[in-house]
Tab-separated table of C-alpha atoms in Angstrom:
chain	number	residue	atom	x	y	z
A	1	UNK	CA	75.746	-74.102	31.949
A	2	UNK	CA	73.235	-72.466	29.588
A	3	UNK	CA	75.295	-69.162	29.652
A	4	UNK	CA	78.679	-70.904	28.924
A	5	UNK	CA	77.025	-72.710	25.968
A	6	UNK	CA	75.559	-69.452	24.898
A	7	UNK	CA	79.023	-67.728	25.597
A	8	UNK	CA	81.003	-70.177	23.413
A	9	UNK	CA	78.459	-70.545	20.616
A	10	UNK	CA	78.273	-66.761	20.082
A	11	UNK	CA	82.165	-66.279	20.022
A	12	UNK	CA	83.119	-69.181	18.093
A	13	UNK	CA	80.451	-71.550	16.425
A	14	UNK	CA	77.724	-68.793	15.454
A	15	UNK	CA	80.198	-65.663	15.129
A	16	UNK	CA	78.171	-62.901	13.895
A	17	UNK	CA	80.119	-61.733	11.297
A	18	UNK	CA	81.768	-64.953	9.829
A	19	UNK	CA	78.776	-67.210	10.271
A	20	UNK	CA	75.772	-65.040	10.066
A	21	UNK	CA	77.124	-62.561	7.766
A	22	UNK	CA	76.068	-59.411	10.111
A	23	UNK	CA	78.400	-56.188	10.521
A	24	UNK	CA	80.418	-56.826	7.220
A	25	UNK	CA	80.968	-53.262	6.633
A	26	UNK	CA	83.115	-52.228	9.636
A	27	UNK	CA	84.729	-55.858	9.475
A	28	UNK	CA	86.061	-54.960	6.220
A	29	UNK	CA	86.608	-51.066	6.572
A	30	UNK	CA	88.240	-50.825	9.885
A	31	UNK	CA	90.140	-54.020	9.756
A	32	UNK	CA	93.664	-52.383	8.016
A	33	UNK	CA	95.275	-51.789	11.439
A	34	UNK	CA	95.059	-53.759	14.639
A	35	UNK	CA	94.801	-50.917	17.091
A	36	UNK	CA	91.701	-49.204	14.932
A	37	UNK	CA	90.224	-52.675	15.055
A	38	UNK	CA	90.709	-52.848	19.170
A	39	UNK	CA	89.067	-49.487	19.447
A	40	UNK	CA	86.095	-50.276	17.087
A	41	UNK	CA	85.619	-53.750	18.948
A	42	UNK	CA	85.347	-51.934	22.237
A	43	UNK	CA	83.038	-49.089	20.921
A	44	UNK	CA	80.589	-52.121	19.383
A	45	UNK	CA	80.955	-54.068	22.382
A	46	UNK	CA	79.775	-51.232	24.487
A	47	UNK	CA	76.847	-50.202	22.116
A	48	UNK	CA	75.798	-53.707	21.426
A	49	UNK	CA	75.530	-54.680	25.220
A	50	UNK	CA	73.662	-51.199	26.132
A	51	UNK	CA	71.599	-51.462	23.063
A	52	UNK	CA	70.273	-54.823	23.854
A	53	UNK	CA	69.404	-53.752	27.574
A	54	UNK	CA	67.516	-50.722	26.315
A	55	UNK	CA	65.621	-52.157	23.496
A	56	UNK	CA	64.713	-55.270	25.409
A	57	UNK	CA	63.214	-53.075	28.124
A	58	UNK	CA	61.557	-51.077	25.464
A	59	UNK	CA	60.225	-54.124	23.533
A	60	UNK	CA	58.652	-55.678	26.884
A	61	UNK	CA	57.445	-52.697	28.689
A	62	UNK	CA	56.471	-50.537	25.587
A	63	UNK	CA	56.043	-52.315	22.812
A	64	UNK	CA	54.510	-55.563	23.788
A	65	UNK	CA	52.331	-53.512	26.636
A	66	UNK	CA	50.669	-51.245	23.984
A	67	UNK	CA	50.567	-53.879	21.021
A	68	UNK	CA	53.031	-51.687	19.250
A	69	UNK	CA	55.275	-54.749	17.793
A	70	UNK	CA	55.006	-53.085	14.336
A	71	UNK	CA	57.172	-50.319	15.405
A	72	UNK	CA	60.088	-52.603	16.715
A	73	UNK	CA	62.566	-51.916	13.908
A	74	UNK	CA	62.173	-48.080	13.741
A	75	UNK	CA	62.367	-48.055	17.549
A	76	UNK	CA	65.354	-50.071	17.537
A	77	UNK	CA	67.101	-48.182	15.010
A	78	UNK	CA	66.442	-44.848	16.834
A	79	UNK	CA	67.673	-46.172	20.077
A	80	UNK	CA	71.087	-47.426	18.594
A	81	UNK	CA	71.455	-43.994	16.846
A	82	UNK	CA	71.198	-42.139	20.038
A	83	UNK	CA	73.757	-44.665	21.877
A	84	UNK	CA	76.248	-44.036	19.156
A	85	UNK	CA	76.081	-40.338	19.406
A	86	UNK	CA	76.701	-41.023	23.301
A	87	UNK	CA	79.632	-43.057	22.003
A	88	UNK	CA	80.989	-40.671	19.602
A	89	UNK	CA	81.061	-37.667	22.225
A	90	UNK	CA	82.473	-39.629	24.969
A	91	UNK	CA	85.299	-40.832	22.491
A	92	UNK	CA	85.782	-37.329	21.391
A	93	UNK	CA	86.376	-36.331	24.646
A	94	UNK	CA	88.359	-38.980	26.223
A	95	UNK	CA	90.406	-40.704	23.253
A	96	UNK	CA	90.843	-37.936	20.384
A	97	UNK	CA	93.139	-40.356	18.802
A	98	UNK	CA	90.834	-43.303	18.467
A	99	UNK	CA	87.942	-40.843	17.580
A	100	UNK	CA	90.190	-39.679	14.493
A	101	UNK	CA	91.102	-43.363	13.675
A	102	UNK	CA	87.450	-44.424	13.720
A	103	UNK	CA	86.752	-41.551	11.383
A	104	UNK	CA	83.695	-42.148	9.348
A	105	UNK	CA	83.028	-45.872	10.535
A	106	UNK	CA	82.173	-44.902	13.935
A	107	UNK	CA	78.826	-43.064	12.826
A	108	UNK	CA	78.514	-46.268	10.679
A	109	UNK	CA	77.778	-48.198	13.976
A	110	UNK	CA	74.481	-46.927	13.908
A	111	UNK	CA	73.880	-48.427	10.503
A	112	UNK	CA	75.625	-51.769	11.749
A	113	UNK	CA	73.344	-54.685	10.940
A	114	UNK	CA	75.221	-56.515	13.597
A	115	UNK	CA	73.723	-54.321	16.519
A	116	UNK	CA	70.160	-54.327	15.129
A	117	UNK	CA	70.339	-58.039	14.309
A	118	UNK	CA	71.283	-59.092	18.113
A	119	UNK	CA	68.842	-56.688	19.375
A	120	UNK	CA	66.212	-58.487	17.234
A	121	UNK	CA	67.554	-61.780	17.900
A	122	UNK	CA	67.368	-61.495	21.586
A	123	UNK	CA	63.337	-60.643	21.237
A	124	UNK	CA	62.883	-63.746	18.738
A	125	UNK	CA	64.888	-66.120	20.951
A	126	UNK	CA	62.700	-65.047	23.724
A	127	UNK	CA	65.722	-64.764	25.982
A	128	UNK	CA	65.222	-62.930	29.139
A	129	UNK	CA	67.327	-59.902	30.137
A	130	UNK	CA	70.287	-61.615	31.869
A	131	UNK	CA	70.489	-64.227	28.916
A	132	UNK	CA	70.075	-61.620	26.346
A	133	UNK	CA	72.865	-59.407	27.761
A	134	UNK	CA	75.422	-62.664	27.911
A	135	UNK	CA	74.414	-63.335	24.247
A	136	UNK	CA	74.883	-59.811	23.101
A	137	UNK	CA	78.174	-59.296	24.769
A	138	UNK	CA	79.346	-62.923	23.905
A	139	UNK	CA	78.308	-61.646	20.201
A	140	UNK	CA	80.352	-58.502	20.532
A	141	UNK	CA	83.404	-60.509	21.913
A	142	UNK	CA	82.878	-62.674	18.723
A	143	UNK	CA	82.833	-59.698	16.611
A	144	UNK	CA	85.897	-58.099	18.077
A	145	UNK	CA	87.824	-61.473	18.118
A	146	UNK	CA	87.184	-61.887	14.254
A	147	UNK	CA	87.652	-58.108	13.593
A	148	UNK	CA	91.253	-58.153	15.401
A	149	UNK	CA	92.143	-61.484	13.881
A	150	UNK	CA	91.272	-59.973	10.406
A	151	UNK	CA	93.080	-56.760	10.911
A	152	UNK	CA	96.417	-58.790	12.093
A	153	UNK	CA	96.067	-60.647	8.865
A	154	UNK	CA	95.764	-57.925	6.850
A	155	UNK	CA	98.664	-56.254	8.482
A	156	UNK	CA	100.732	-59.133	7.917
A	157	UNK	CA	99.448	-59.264	3.876
A	158	UNK	CA	100.605	-55.440	3.850
A	159	UNK	CA	104.282	-56.621	4.364
A	160	UNK	CA	104.304	-59.127	1.380
A	161	UNK	CA	103.960	-59.017	-2.159
A	162	UNK	CA	100.532	-59.605	-3.740
A	163	UNK	CA	99.819	-60.023	-7.371
A	164	UNK	CA	98.466	-56.819	-8.732
A	165	UNK	CA	94.994	-58.207	-9.489
A	166	UNK	CA	94.359	-59.150	-6.000
A	167	UNK	CA	95.416	-56.378	-4.083
A	168	UNK	CA	92.980	-54.315	-1.792
A	169	UNK	CA	89.366	-55.661	-1.579
A	170	UNK	CA	89.987	-58.866	-3.444
A	171	UNK	CA	92.690	-60.518	-1.212
A	172	UNK	CA	90.460	-59.214	1.751
A	173	UNK	CA	87.578	-61.181	0.735
A	174	UNK	CA	89.531	-64.312	0.015
A	175	UNK	CA	91.166	-63.747	3.537
A	176	UNK	CA	87.647	-63.235	5.072
A	177	UNK	CA	86.478	-66.259	3.562
A	178	UNK	CA	89.363	-68.441	4.694
A	179	UNK	CA	89.001	-67.081	8.130
A	180	UNK	CA	85.313	-67.896	8.068
A	181	UNK	CA	86.250	-71.503	6.981
A	182	UNK	CA	88.824	-71.634	9.938
A	183	UNK	CA	85.865	-70.581	12.457
A	184	UNK	CA	83.650	-73.423	11.017
A	185	UNK	CA	85.879	-75.955	12.564
A	186	UNK	CA	84.311	-74.624	15.766
A	187	UNK	CA	80.717	-75.950	14.665
A	188	UNK	CA	80.778	-79.388	16.391
A	189	UNK	CA	81.967	-77.763	19.926
A	190	UNK	CA	78.557	-76.660	20.885
């Protein structure tokens, strides 16, 4: 039951982008096309899940064991950067079109505060490895859901006439705010 609550809460109630405001850069930058948003969601889900496993193990068996907790942030950043490089190499070989579509935003996963934030939250919430992985994967699904919904809304908005002063970033921010308010409706679920 605990895993179901974590799953629903991370996706809908405490959505990492719309509730905790982590991962805003790719949320706004890669959300112009649904195809690109799906690719970015998959890349973030992979990196987020693997990074949580690796950072959890490093925290418990290296940093805590040798009383090096003050190195947590820099260690986690280095692990995430290495994983992103791995994803970039794999995408370049497996799906060059997706690699091209993600462009500059793929390396930005390295600095995506969503990934670092989840890795640190798993440690702060004192989750065990399985609970941490469920939380990380659920958070990644919530990130993907928000990103894909937002991309769909932005594709639809490109088909209509928007006042000149609201084109581009202003209407995107208003839409993101409305999407965040819609997700607030889930707050009583869990």
